[in-house]
Short mmCIF file of C-alpha atoms in Angstrom, two decimals:
data_model
loop_
_atom_site.label_atom_id
_atom_site.label_comp_id
_atom_site.label_asym_id
_atom_site.label_seq_id
_atom_site.Cartn_x
_atom_site.Cartn_y
_atom_site.Cartn_z
CA THR E 1 71.09 -2.01 -28.68
CA GLU E 2 70.87 1.74 -28.81
CA ASP E 3 70.51 1.92 -24.97
CA ILE E 4 73.62 -0.26 -24.49
CA GLN E 5 75.57 2.07 -26.96
CA ASP E 6 74.37 5.11 -25.02
CA TYR E 7 75.50 3.56 -21.73
CA ILE E 8 78.97 2.65 -23.19
CA SER E 9 79.44 6.12 -24.58
CA ARG E 10 78.48 7.63 -21.21
CA ILE E 11 80.90 5.33 -19.37
CA ALA E 12 83.74 6.12 -21.71
CA GLU E 13 83.13 9.83 -21.23
CA ILE E 14 83.08 9.63 -17.44
CA ILE E 15 86.24 7.59 -17.41
CA ALA E 16 88.08 10.01 -19.73
CA ASN E 17 87.21 13.05 -17.65
CA LYS E 18 87.41 11.74 -14.07
CA GLY E 19 89.51 9.57 -11.79
CA GLU E 20 88.81 5.94 -10.93
CA ASP E 21 86.79 6.32 -7.71
CA GLU E 22 84.71 9.12 -9.05
CA SER E 23 84.19 7.25 -12.36
CA TYR E 24 82.90 4.14 -10.54
CA ALA E 25 80.46 6.34 -8.52
CA GLU E 26 79.16 8.03 -11.73
CA ILE E 27 78.92 4.71 -13.63
CA LYS E 28 76.92 3.16 -10.70
CA LYS E 29 74.55 6.16 -10.69
CA ALA E 30 74.08 6.18 -14.45
CA LEU E 31 73.11 2.40 -14.62
CA SER E 32 69.96 0.86 -13.30
CA PRO E 33 70.48 -2.24 -11.14
CA ARG E 34 69.62 -4.55 -14.14
CA MET E 35 72.14 -2.63 -16.35
CA ARG E 36 74.75 -2.92 -13.60
CA GLU E 37 74.43 -6.72 -13.83
CA THR E 38 74.72 -6.45 -17.69
CA ALA E 39 77.81 -4.25 -17.35
CA TYR E 40 79.40 -6.78 -15.03
CA ALA E 41 78.61 -9.61 -17.43
CA TRP E 42 80.28 -7.58 -20.24
CA ALA E 43 83.33 -7.00 -18.04
CA VAL E 44 83.57 -10.74 -17.33
CA GLN E 45 83.19 -11.40 -21.08
CA MET E 46 86.13 -9.07 -21.84
CA VAL E 47 88.37 -10.44 -18.99
CA MET E 48 87.70 -14.06 -20.14
CA ALA E 49 88.35 -13.43 -23.74
CA ASP E 50 91.69 -15.12 -23.50
CA GLU E 51 90.20 -17.99 -21.49
CA LYS E 52 92.06 -17.18 -18.29
CA ILE E 53 91.79 -14.64 -15.50
CA LEU E 54 95.03 -13.18 -14.11
CA ASN E 55 95.24 -11.93 -10.56
CA PRO E 56 94.78 -8.28 -11.44
CA GLU E 57 91.77 -9.13 -13.54
CA HIS E 58 90.25 -11.14 -10.77
CA ALA E 59 90.78 -8.18 -8.38
CA PHE E 60 89.19 -5.83 -10.86
CA LEU E 61 86.12 -8.15 -11.17
CA SER E 62 85.90 -8.43 -7.33
CA LYS E 63 86.02 -4.68 -6.93
CA LEU E 64 83.45 -4.23 -9.71
CA THR E 65 81.09 -6.59 -7.98
CA GLU E 66 81.25 -4.57 -4.83
CA LEU E 67 81.06 -1.20 -6.48
CA LEU E 68 78.10 -2.10 -8.65
CA GLU E 69 76.40 -3.93 -5.71
CA ILE E 70 76.21 -7.23 -7.61
CA ASN E 71 75.14 -10.12 -5.34
CA GLY E 72 78.08 -12.48 -4.91
CA THR E 73 76.04 -15.63 -5.73
CA PHE E 74 74.71 -13.92 -8.92
CA ALA E 75 78.15 -12.78 -9.89
CA GLY E 76 79.32 -16.34 -9.53
CA LYS E 77 76.57 -17.48 -11.85
CA ILE E 78 77.54 -14.90 -14.41
CA ASN E 79 81.15 -15.98 -14.15
CA ALA E 80 80.25 -19.58 -14.71
CA VAL E 81 78.05 -18.91 -17.74
CA ILE E 82 80.73 -16.69 -19.39
CA ALA E 83 83.36 -19.37 -18.57
CA LEU E 84 81.20 -21.88 -20.38
CA LEU E 85 80.88 -19.68 -23.37
CA HIS E 86 84.69 -19.36 -23.61
CA ARG E 87 85.36 -23.07 -22.99
CA ALA E 88 87.64 -24.66 -25.64
CA LYS E 89 86.22 -27.57 -27.49
#
């Protein structure tokens, strides 16, 4: 948990001090490949919190997949699991 909090703090600091493109590059550099997958999963979790994905959110996730070098098939699996977690009864 402490590692995740450290990563989140570092990411927030980068975004606050730099522009979008530079922030994405710094975030990618700061995260190991496994933590990039985790960061993507958390992003999907936040986007799906209201149980729908709007076009700008979809575009954001697509861009994040590319920037963090998340395999498309694996990203699809993450999306499916998060969608199941948010499914209404």
